[in-house]
Each structure stands twice: as C-alpha cells, then as structure tokens.
CSV table of C-alpha atoms and ligand atoms in Angstrom, one decimal:
chain,number,residue,atom,x,y,z
A,1,MET,CA,-19.2,-6.7,80.8
A,2,ASN,CA,-19.3,-6.8,77.0
A,3,THR,CA,-21.7,-9.3,75.7
A,4,VAL,CA,-21.3,-10.6,72.3
A,5,ILE,CA,-24.5,-11.1,70.8
A,6,ASN,CA,-24.7,-13.3,67.8
A,7,SER,CA,-27.3,-12.3,65.2
A,8,GLY,CA,-27.4,-15.7,63.9
A,9,LEU,CA,-25.9,-19.3,64.5
A,10,GLU,CA,-22.7,-18.5,62.6
A,11,GLY,CA,-19.5,-20.2,64.6
A,12,VAL,CA,-22.4,-21.2,67.3
A,13,VAL,CA,-22.5,-24.7,67.1
A,14,ALA,CA,-26.0,-25.9,68.6
A,15,ALA,CA,-26.2,-29.8,68.3
A,16,GLN,CA,-24.6,-32.6,67.1
A,17,THR,CA,-25.7,-34.9,63.9
A,18,ARG,CA,-24.8,-37.8,62.5
A,19,LEU,CA,-27.3,-37.2,59.9
A,20,SER,CA,-25.4,-35.1,57.6
A,21,GLN,CA,-22.3,-32.9,57.4
A,22,VAL,CA,-22.1,-29.7,55.3
A,23,ASN,CA,-18.6,-28.3,54.4
A,24,GLY,CA,-19.5,-25.0,53.0
A,25,GLN,CA,-15.8,-24.1,52.4
A,26,ILE,CA,-15.4,-27.1,49.9
A,27,GLY,CA,-18.7,-27.8,48.9
A,28,GLN,CA,-18.9,-30.6,50.3
A,29,LEU,CA,-22.3,-32.7,51.4
A,30,ILE,CA,-22.1,-35.9,53.3
A,31,LEU,CA,-25.6,-37.9,54.1
A,32,ALA,CA,-25.3,-40.4,56.9
A,33,GLY,CA,-21.6,-40.9,55.5
A,34,PHE,CA,-22.2,-41.1,51.4
A,35,PRO,CA,-21.1,-38.3,49.6
A,36,VAL,CA,-24.4,-36.6,48.1
A,37,GLU,CA,-23.6,-37.4,44.5
A,38,ALA,CA,-23.0,-41.1,45.4
A,39,VAL,CA,-26.2,-41.7,46.4
A,40,ALA,CA,-28.9,-39.2,45.6
A,41,ASP,CA,-29.1,-40.0,42.1
A,42,LYS,CA,-29.1,-44.1,42.7
A,43,ALA,CA,-30.7,-44.7,46.0
A,44,THR,CA,-34.3,-45.0,46.2
A,45,PHE,CA,-36.4,-42.0,48.5
A,46,GLU,CA,-37.2,-44.7,50.8
A,47,GLU,CA,-33.4,-46.3,50.8
A,48,MET,CA,-32.3,-42.9,51.9
A,49,LEU,CA,-35.0,-42.3,54.7
A,50,TYR,CA,-34.1,-45.7,56.4
A,51,LEU,CA,-30.6,-44.8,56.0
A,52,LEU,CA,-31.3,-41.7,58.0
A,53,TRP,CA,-33.5,-43.0,60.5
A,54,TYR,CA,-31.4,-46.4,61.0
A,55,ASP,CA,-27.7,-45.5,60.3
A,56,LYS,CA,-27.4,-48.4,57.8
A,57,LEU,CA,-29.2,-49.2,54.4
A,58,PRO,CA,-31.7,-51.6,54.4
A,59,SER,CA,-31.5,-55.2,53.3
A,60,ALA,CA,-34.2,-56.2,50.3
A,61,SER,CA,-36.8,-57.4,53.0
A,62,GLU,CA,-36.3,-54.6,55.5
A,63,LEU,CA,-36.7,-52.0,52.5
A,64,ILE,CA,-40.0,-54.2,51.6
A,65,GLU,CA,-41.5,-54.0,55.2
A,66,PHE,CA,-40.4,-50.3,55.9
A,67,SER,CA,-42.0,-49.3,52.4
A,68,GLY,CA,-45.1,-50.8,52.9
A,69,ALA,CA,-45.4,-49.3,56.9
A,70,LEU,CA,-44.8,-46.3,55.6
A,71,ALA,CA,-47.6,-46.0,52.6
A,72,ALA,CA,-49.4,-47.1,55.0
A,73,TYR,CA,-49.9,-43.7,56.5
A,74,ARG,CA,-50.4,-42.6,52.9
A,75,PRO,CA,-54.6,-41.8,53.1
A,76,LEU,CA,-55.5,-38.4,54.7
A,77,SER,CA,-58.3,-38.1,57.6
A,78,GLU,CA,-61.8,-37.0,56.9
A,79,VAL,CA,-60.5,-34.0,59.2
A,80,GLY,CA,-57.3,-33.2,57.0
A,81,PHE,CA,-59.7,-33.4,53.8
A,82,ALA,CA,-62.3,-31.1,55.2
A,83,VAL,CA,-58.9,-28.1,56.1
A,84,LEU,CA,-58.2,-28.8,52.1
A,85,GLU,CA,-61.6,-27.7,51.2
A,86,ARG,CA,-62.1,-25.3,53.2
A,87,ALA,CA,-58.7,-23.8,52.4
A,88,ALA,CA,-59.0,-24.0,48.3
A,89,ALA,CA,-62.7,-22.5,48.7
A,90,ALA,CA,-60.7,-19.4,50.1
A,91,GLN,CA,-57.9,-20.2,47.2
A,92,VAL,CA,-55.2,-19.8,50.1
A,93,PRO,CA,-52.1,-20.7,49.1
A,94,VAL,CA,-50.5,-24.2,48.4
A,95,ILE,CA,-47.8,-24.1,51.0
A,96,ASP,CA,-50.3,-22.7,53.8
A,97,ALA,CA,-52.9,-25.3,52.7
A,98,LEU,CA,-50.2,-27.9,53.9
A,99,ARG,CA,-49.5,-26.0,57.4
A,100,MET,CA,-52.9,-26.1,58.0
A,101,ALA,CA,-53.2,-29.6,56.8
A,102,ALA,CA,-50.1,-31.1,58.6
A,103,SER,CA,-51.4,-30.4,62.1
A,104,THR,CA,-54.3,-32.7,61.5
A,105,LEU,CA,-51.6,-35.4,61.2
A,106,SER,CA,-51.7,-36.1,64.6
A,107,LEU,CA,-55.3,-38.0,63.6
A,108,GLY,CA,-53.3,-40.6,61.6
A,109,PRO,CA,-55.5,-42.1,58.8
A,110,THR,CA,-57.3,-44.4,61.2
A,111,GLY,CA,-57.2,-42.6,64.8
A,112,SER,CA,-54.8,-40.6,67.0
A,113,ILE,CA,-51.0,-41.4,66.4
A,114,SER,CA,-49.3,-42.0,70.0
A,115,ASP,CA,-46.9,-39.4,71.3
A,116,ASP,CA,-45.0,-42.7,73.0
A,117,GLN,CA,-44.7,-43.9,69.8
A,118,PRO,CA,-42.4,-41.4,67.7
A,119,GLY,CA,-42.1,-43.3,65.2
A,120,GLN,CA,-45.4,-43.3,64.2
A,121,ALA,CA,-45.8,-39.5,63.8
A,122,ALA,CA,-42.3,-39.4,61.7
A,123,LEU,CA,-44.1,-41.8,59.2
A,124,ALA,CA,-47.3,-39.7,58.9
A,125,ALA,CA,-45.3,-36.6,58.4
A,126,VAL,CA,-43.6,-38.4,55.6
A,127,ALA,CA,-45.9,-40.1,54.3
A,128,GLY,CA,-48.7,-37.5,54.8
A,129,PHE,CA,-47.3,-34.6,53.3
A,130,PRO,CA,-47.6,-35.8,49.3
A,131,THR,CA,-51.1,-36.8,50.0
A,132,ILE,CA,-51.9,-33.5,51.4
A,133,VAL,CA,-49.9,-31.2,48.5
A,134,ALA,CA,-51.3,-33.5,45.4
A,135,ALA,CA,-54.8,-33.3,47.0
A,136,TYR,CA,-55.2,-29.6,47.6
A,137,TRP,CA,-53.6,-28.9,44.1
A,138,ARG,CA,-56.3,-31.1,42.6
A,139,LEU,CA,-58.7,-29.1,44.8
A,140,LEU,CA,-57.6,-25.9,43.6
A,141,GLN,CA,-57.9,-26.8,40.1
A,142,GLY,CA,-61.5,-27.9,40.7
A,143,GLU,CA,-60.7,-31.8,40.6
A,144,THR,CA,-61.2,-34.4,42.6
A,145,PRO,CA,-58.2,-35.5,44.6
A,146,VAL,CA,-56.4,-38.6,43.8
A,147,ALA,CA,-56.0,-41.3,46.5
A,148,PRO,CA,-52.8,-42.5,47.1
A,149,ARG,CA,-52.0,-46.2,45.7
A,150,LEU,CA,-50.0,-48.0,48.5
A,151,ASP,CA,-48.1,-50.0,45.9
A,152,LEU,CA,-46.5,-47.4,44.2
A,153,SER,CA,-43.2,-45.8,45.6
A,154,HIS,CA,-43.1,-42.8,47.7
A,155,ALA,CA,-41.8,-40.3,44.4
A,156,ALA,CA,-44.0,-42.3,41.9
A,157,ASN,CA,-47.2,-41.8,43.9
A,158,TYR,CA,-46.9,-38.2,44.9
A,159,LEU,CA,-46.8,-37.5,40.8
A,160,TYR,CA,-49.6,-40.2,40.8
A,161,MET,CA,-51.6,-38.7,43.2
A,162,LEU,CA,-50.8,-35.2,41.4
A,163,THR,CA,-51.9,-36.1,38.2
A,164,GLY,CA,-53.5,-39.1,38.2
A,165,GLN,CA,-51.3,-40.9,35.7
A,166,VAL,CA,-48.6,-43.0,36.7
A,167,PRO,CA,-45.1,-41.6,36.4
A,168,SER,CA,-42.5,-42.5,33.7
A,169,PRO,CA,-39.6,-44.4,35.5
A,170,GLU,CA,-37.8,-41.3,34.0
A,171,LYS,CA,-39.7,-39.2,35.9
A,172,THR,CA,-39.9,-41.0,39.0
A,173,ARG,CA,-35.8,-41.3,39.1
A,174,GLY,CA,-36.0,-37.5,38.6
A,175,LEU,CA,-38.2,-36.7,41.7
A,176,GLU,CA,-36.4,-39.3,43.8
A,177,THR,CA,-33.3,-37.6,43.1
A,178,TYR,CA,-34.5,-34.3,44.1
A,179,LEU,CA,-35.9,-35.3,47.1
A,180,ASN,CA,-32.4,-37.5,48.0
A,181,THR,CA,-30.3,-34.2,47.3
A,182,VAL,CA,-32.6,-32.2,50.2
A,183,ILE,CA,-33.1,-35.1,52.5
A,184,ASP,CA,-31.3,-33.6,55.5
A,185,HIS,CA,-28.8,-30.8,55.5
A,186,GLY,CA,-28.0,-30.0,59.1
A,187,LEU,CA,-29.0,-27.3,60.8
A,188,ASN,CA,-30.9,-25.1,58.4
A,189,ALA,CA,-33.7,-22.0,59.7
A,190,SER,CA,-36.4,-25.2,59.2
A,191,THR,CA,-34.4,-27.8,60.9
A,192,PHE,CA,-33.5,-25.6,63.6
A,193,THR,CA,-37.3,-24.4,63.9
A,194,ALA,CA,-38.0,-27.7,64.3
A,195,ARG,CA,-35.7,-28.9,66.8
A,196,VAL,CA,-36.2,-26.0,69.1
A,197,ILE,CA,-39.8,-26.6,69.2
A,198,ILE,CA,-38.8,-30.8,69.7
A,199,SER,CA,-36.3,-29.8,72.8
A,200,THR,CA,-39.4,-28.3,74.7
A,201,GLN,CA,-40.9,-32.1,74.7
A,202,SER,CA,-43.4,-30.7,72.1
A,203,ASP,CA,-44.6,-33.5,69.6
A,204,MET,CA,-43.2,-34.4,66.5
A,205,ILE,CA,-46.3,-33.1,64.2
A,206,SER,CA,-46.0,-29.6,66.3
A,207,ALA,CA,-42.3,-29.7,65.2
A,208,VAL,CA,-43.1,-30.2,61.5
A,209,VAL,CA,-45.4,-27.6,61.0
A,210,GLY,CA,-43.8,-24.9,63.2
A,211,ALA,CA,-40.6,-26.0,60.6
A,212,LEU,CA,-43.1,-25.3,57.7
A,213,GLY,CA,-43.5,-21.8,58.9
A,214,ALA,CA,-39.6,-21.1,58.7
A,215,LEU,CA,-39.5,-23.2,55.2
A,216,LYS,CA,-42.0,-21.0,53.4
A,217,GLY,CA,-40.3,-17.8,53.8
A,218,PRO,CA,-38.7,-16.0,50.9
A,219,LEU,CA,-35.1,-16.1,51.8
A,220,HIS,CA,-35.3,-19.9,52.5
A,221,GLY,CA,-37.9,-22.5,50.9
A,222,CYS,CA,-39.4,-20.1,48.6
A,223,ALA,CA,-36.6,-19.3,46.1
A,224,PRO,CA,-37.2,-21.4,43.5
A,225,GLY,CA,-40.7,-20.0,41.6
A,226,PRO,CA,-38.8,-16.6,41.6
A,227,ALA,CA,-35.9,-18.2,40.3
A,228,LEU,CA,-37.7,-19.9,37.8
A,229,ASP,CA,-39.7,-16.8,36.7
A,230,MET,CA,-36.3,-15.0,36.4
A,231,VAL,CA,-35.2,-17.2,33.8
A,232,PHE,CA,-38.6,-17.1,32.1
A,233,GLU,CA,-38.6,-13.6,32.1
A,234,ILE,CA,-35.3,-13.3,30.8
A,235,GLY,CA,-36.0,-15.8,28.1
A,236,GLN,CA,-33.2,-15.4,25.5
A,237,ILE,CA,-29.7,-16.0,26.4
A,238,GLU,CA,-28.7,-12.3,24.8
A,239,ARG,CA,-30.8,-10.5,27.5
A,240,ALA,CA,-29.4,-12.2,30.9
A,241,GLU,CA,-26.9,-9.6,31.2
A,242,ALA,CA,-29.1,-6.5,30.9
A,243,TYR,CA,-31.9,-8.1,32.9
A,244,LEU,CA,-29.7,-9.1,35.7
A,245,ARG,CA,-27.8,-5.8,36.0
A,246,ALA,CA,-30.7,-4.1,36.1
A,247,LYS,CA,-32.2,-6.3,38.9
A,248,LEU,CA,-28.9,-5.5,40.6
A,249,ASP,CA,-28.7,-1.9,40.4
A,250,ARG,CA,-32.1,-1.4,41.5
A,251,GLY,CA,-30.6,-3.6,44.9
A,252,GLU,CA,-32.8,-6.8,44.2
A,253,ARG,CA,-31.2,-10.6,44.9
A,254,LEU,CA,-31.1,-12.7,42.6
A,255,MET,CA,-32.9,-15.9,43.5
A,256,GLY,CA,-31.1,-18.8,43.6
A,257,PHE,CA,-27.9,-17.5,44.4
A,258,GLY,CA,-25.5,-17.1,47.6
A,259,HIS,CA,-26.1,-19.1,50.6
A,260,ARG,CA,-25.5,-18.7,54.6
A,261,VAL,CA,-23.2,-21.8,54.6
A,262,TYR,CA,-21.7,-22.6,51.0
A,263,LYS,CA,-18.9,-19.8,49.8
A,264,VAL,CA,-18.5,-22.4,46.5
A,265,ARG,CA,-21.4,-24.1,44.3
A,266,ASP,CA,-23.5,-25.9,46.1
A,267,PRO,CA,-22.5,-29.4,45.6
A,268,ARG,CA,-26.4,-30.2,45.4
A,269,ALA,CA,-27.0,-27.6,42.9
A,270,GLU,CA,-24.5,-30.0,40.5
A,271,VAL,CA,-26.3,-33.2,41.5
A,272,LEU,CA,-29.9,-31.4,40.3
A,273,SER,CA,-28.4,-29.9,37.1
A,274,LYS,CA,-27.0,-33.5,36.1
A,275,ALA,CA,-30.5,-34.9,37.2
A,276,ALA,CA,-32.1,-31.9,35.0
A,277,ALA,CA,-29.8,-32.6,31.8
A,278,ARG,CA,-31.0,-36.4,31.6
A,279,LEU,CA,-34.8,-35.4,32.0
A,280,TYR,CA,-34.6,-32.6,29.5
A,281,GLU,CA,-32.7,-34.6,27.0
A,282,ALA,CA,-35.5,-37.7,27.4
A,283,ASP,CA,-38.2,-35.5,26.8
A,284,GLY,CA,-37.6,-31.8,27.7
A,285,ASP,CA,-37.1,-28.2,26.6
A,286,VAL,CA,-33.2,-28.8,25.6
A,287,ALA,CA,-33.3,-24.8,25.1
A,288,LEU,CA,-34.8,-24.1,29.0
A,289,TYR,CA,-32.0,-26.0,30.0
A,290,ASP,CA,-28.9,-24.1,28.4
A,291,LEU,CA,-30.5,-21.2,29.0
A,292,VAL,CA,-30.8,-22.1,32.6
A,293,ARG,CA,-27.0,-23.0,32.0
A,294,ALA,CA,-26.2,-19.6,30.5
A,295,VAL,CA,-28.4,-17.4,33.2
A,296,GLU,CA,-26.0,-18.9,36.2
A,297,GLU,CA,-23.0,-18.4,34.4
A,298,LYS,CA,-23.6,-14.6,33.8
A,299,ALA,CA,-25.3,-14.5,37.5
A,300,VAL,CA,-22.5,-15.9,39.5
A,301,ALA,CA,-20.0,-13.3,37.2
A,302,LEU,CA,-22.0,-10.6,37.9
A,303,LEU,CA,-22.5,-11.3,41.4
A,304,ALA,CA,-18.5,-11.6,41.9
A,305,GLU,CA,-18.3,-7.9,40.4
A,306,TYR,CA,-21.1,-6.4,42.2
A,307,LYS,CA,-20.6,-8.1,45.6
A,308,PRO,CA,-16.6,-8.6,45.4
A,309,GLY,CA,-15.3,-11.2,48.0
A,310,ARG,CA,-18.7,-12.5,48.9
A,311,ASN,CA,-18.5,-15.5,47.2
A,312,LEU,CA,-22.3,-15.7,46.2
A,313,GLN,CA,-22.8,-19.2,44.1
A,314,THR,CA,-25.7,-21.3,42.8
A,315,ASN,CA,-27.6,-22.7,45.6
A,316,VAL,CA,-30.1,-25.9,45.2
A,317,GLU,CA,-33.1,-23.6,44.7
A,318,PHE,CA,-31.7,-22.6,41.1
A,319,TYR,CA,-31.6,-26.3,39.8
A,320,THR,CA,-34.9,-27.4,42.0
A,321,ALA,CA,-36.3,-25.3,39.8
A,322,LEU,CA,-35.4,-26.0,36.5
A,323,LEU,CA,-35.7,-30.3,37.4
A,324,LEU,CA,-39.0,-29.6,39.3
A,325,HIS,CA,-40.3,-28.0,36.2
A,326,GLY,CA,-39.1,-30.6,34.2
A,327,LEU,CA,-41.5,-33.3,36.3
A,328,GLY,CA,-44.3,-31.1,35.2
A,329,LEU,CA,-44.6,-29.5,38.3
A,330,GLU,CA,-46.2,-26.1,38.7
A,331,SER,CA,-43.8,-23.1,40.7
A,332,GLU,CA,-46.9,-23.3,43.6
A,333,LEU,CA,-45.7,-26.6,44.1
A,334,PHE,CA,-41.9,-26.2,44.4
A,335,THR,CA,-41.4,-25.4,47.8
A,336,PRO,CA,-44.3,-27.7,48.8
A,337,THR,CA,-42.5,-30.5,47.2
A,338,PHE,CA,-39.4,-29.6,49.0
A,339,ALA,CA,-41.5,-29.8,52.2
B,401,ACO,N1,-28.3,-11.4,44.8
B,401,ACO,C1,-28.0,-10.5,45.4
B,401,ACO,N2,-27.2,-10.0,46.1
B,401,ACO,C2,-26.7,-11.0,47.2
B,401,ACO,C3,-27.6,-12.2,47.2
B,401,ACO,C4,-27.9,-12.8,46.1
B,401,ACO,N3,-28.7,-13.9,45.7
B,401,ACO,N4,-27.0,-12.7,48.2
B,401,ACO,C5,-26.5,-12.4,49.0
B,401,ACO,N5,-26.7,-11.2,48.6
B,401,ACO,C6,-25.5,-9.8,49.3
B,401,ACO,C7,-26.7,-9.2,50.0
B,401,ACO,O1,-27.2,-8.4,49.5
B,401,ACO,C8,-25.4,-8.2,51.4
B,401,ACO,O2,-25.0,-7.5,50.3
B,401,ACO,P1,-24.5,-6.1,51.1
B,401,ACO,O3,-23.6,-6.8,52.4
B,401,ACO,O4,-24.1,-5.5,50.4
B,401,ACO,O5,-25.5,-5.4,51.9
B,401,ACO,C9,-23.9,-9.9,50.8
B,401,ACO,O6,-24.0,-10.6,50.0
B,401,ACO,C10,-24.3,-10.9,52.3
B,401,ACO,O7,-25.5,-11.0,52.1
B,401,ACO,P2,-26.2,-11.5,53.6
B,401,ACO,O8,-27.7,-11.6,53.3
B,401,ACO,O9,-25.8,-11.1,55.0
B,401,ACO,O10,-25.9,-12.9,53.2
B,401,ACO,P3,-26.3,-14.8,53.8
B,401,ACO,O11,-25.1,-15.3,53.4
B,401,ACO,O12,-27.0,-13.8,55.4
B,401,ACO,O13,-27.4,-14.8,53.0
B,401,ACO,C11,-28.8,-15.8,51.6
B,401,ACO,C12,-27.8,-15.9,52.4
B,401,ACO,C13,-30.0,-15.1,52.5
B,401,ACO,C14,-29.3,-17.4,51.4
B,401,ACO,C15,-29.0,-14.9,50.5
B,401,ACO,O14,-27.8,-15.5,49.8
B,401,ACO,C16,-29.8,-14.7,49.6
B,401,ACO,O15,-31.1,-14.1,49.9
B,401,ACO,N6,-30.3,-15.2,48.4
B,401,ACO,C17,-31.2,-15.5,47.7
B,401,ACO,C18,-32.4,-16.2,48.3
B,401,ACO,C19,-31.8,-17.7,48.0
B,401,ACO,O16,-31.9,-18.2,47.1
B,401,ACO,N7,-32.5,-18.5,49.2
B,401,ACO,C20,-32.2,-20.2,49.3
B,401,ACO,C21,-31.1,-20.3,49.8
B,401,ACO,S1,-30.6,-22.1,49.9
B,401,ACO,C22,-32.3,-22.5,50.9
B,401,ACO,O17,-32.7,-21.8,51.7
B,401,ACO,C23,-32.8,-24.3,50.8
C-alpha cells in the first residue's frame, strides 16, 4: 500500500473557522466577514476582538463593558514580575521572557484563573501579554516598569507602559491598525500549535505558551527584525540591487518575502504600508519610507528572476517592521508585539 505523506498542511483541511478566510491566490483576507482593508484602520482593537469572540460588532455599552473587563486583567501577578526580574538579570531575549512569564498568567492579577471559565483565561492572555512585554523591556533597560493604566485603550496602554508617556492619537491608531491586521489568520503555524494543544482539552494558557514557541521561529514571526536590518544595511536606494543579489547568490532568504499561502502580495502588506505612510508623513522619516518601497520593488523583481514560478511576494512582516519602527519600537519588540 502506498502511503501519502503530507510534509505540511498543504491541501489538508484540518478545521473550520468563522474567524478569518484567507485566499492566497487573489490575496484576500476576510476577518469575521469584513475584508481586512475595510476594518483594520478604522476599528479599535477592542472592537475587533469583540467581533472575533462574539461574531458581531459591539454596541456602545457592550464596548464599554468589554473594554473594562479586558483592562481589569492588565496588572501582572507578583510571580509574573519575579520571573521577569530573573529573566532580565540573565538578559534573556524579550520573546523568551514573554514565554516564561506568560505561563504565570494562569494565576491572573489576583488569583487563579478558573479552568471552568475559558473566557477568563482569554482575557488574561490578551490583556497580560502587553504588560509582560512592556515591563520586561523596561527592566532590560534598567528602568522601573510602568503600571498599566486601566482608562487607556489596549493599544494606547501598551505604548504608555513602554515609554511612560501617553501616546499621540496617530501612534495609537498606527498600533491599532497593526494589531487588527494580524488579529487572526486561520491556521498558521502558531495558531495550529495552539489548536493541537487545546484539542487535548488542555487549558488556554498552555495553548498560547505553546503557540509562542512556534511563533518565535525565524521563518514565522521573527522575520520583521531582520527585514528592517536588511533595509538599514542597504541604506541607499542605489545599493539595493547589489546587496540583494549578493544575498540571493549566497542562497540566503530575503526576510519579509514569500508566504506559505499568499502567491500574490499579502493584503496585509498594503494595509500596513498605508498606515506606515500616514505615520511617517505625520512625524517620521519619509526617506526611510521611500527606501523601503524601493527595496520592496527591487526584491520582488529579483525573487522573480532567481526563483521563477515561485511567486515570492511581499508578506506582512516587511511592513510590520516599518510601521512598528515608526511607532518608536526597537526591533527586539517586533515579534513580542505580534504575539
Ligand atoms: N527569499 C529567497 N528565497 C525564498 C524566499 C525568500 N524570502 N522564500 C522562499 N524562497 C525560495 C526557497 O529557497 C525555495 O527555493 P528552492 O526550491 O530553490 O530551494 C523556494 O523559494 C520555495 O521555498 P519554501 O520554503 O518551500 O516555500 P514556502 O512557501 O514553504 O515558504 C516561507 C514560506 C517560509 C514564509 C518562505 O517564503 C520564507 O522563508 N520567507 C522568508 C521568511 C519570512 O518572511 N517569514 C515570514 C512569513 S509571514 C508569517 O509567518 C507571519
């Protein structure tokens, strides 16, 4: 008997979901019924989260109640902080410190999260991740963590905890657009990992900790930092071709290009590129934005030449890097912010 071996999930239908629909051939992403480009730069993160969890947009009063319930889970337990302090003493990378402290979210801000109420663990995970990342980032810099503010939105509070300053509406909007753009994407590697864990009737915090392990791999969620490093190393538009050719001649991959599903430009790249353009025009380095556009154009052309027929196009990570850099985030924070 011939056994068919699928070395990946290509062509395998493993689950059904109403959360998002990804069409890699035409470059379409539908989030709970809405095309990503129609909602990502308009809705707040809380509205998008509500839409995914409850399958409808919230009314004004539902949004206030939901935002308050989420914010209540922002404070981190003492154990969580202790883990971060030990991690900072060992100068552990941010994504690893997040994985270590994420396990402690089972304790919740004031006590244990109930296994009987999965909603609590979901709130704790979504609200707790930004607190962990921001607190750890400040500990790494030798600064005191900034306590979360429960009156700010999810996105504004994250930037506030990182910097100690309430961000401008433009920066908050930029981060919300990013978070909304990557809020769901079907069964990618990390989501699949989480679902495998949940399918054993394990708990949600275990699932997100496992998912983090998959996300941190350089071929998945760790691409934006190297993508931006590449742009900085290129430095000037005239150097792009020689630099990229040398990389491809060495058999290296261009980070931020190619996708397991999208065979045309990732629709999220367009949303993030527009959001970055708005941010950089407002108070950023427009020359960097122009350089990124030029590098993208050159990279796509060279990938077509070096890997004909592969349809290697720009993926979400390329513009993630530009947008998050424009928000003032260091590249070590890109993947943890994605998480
Ligand atoms: N640069 C150069 N060559 C590439 C690239 C790239 N970015 N991507 C794929 N290739 C080449 C491969 O070397 C391979 O060539 P070969 O057959 O001659 O050896 C061919 O294209 C097919 O590559 P696969 O890895 O089989 O393609 P797959 O669709 O499985 O890969 C992946 C998808 C892993 C994302 C790949 O395109 C890649 O490594 N990209 C760079 C990393 C990156 O940007 N990751 C972020 C993805 S988005 C996300 O995870 C949220």
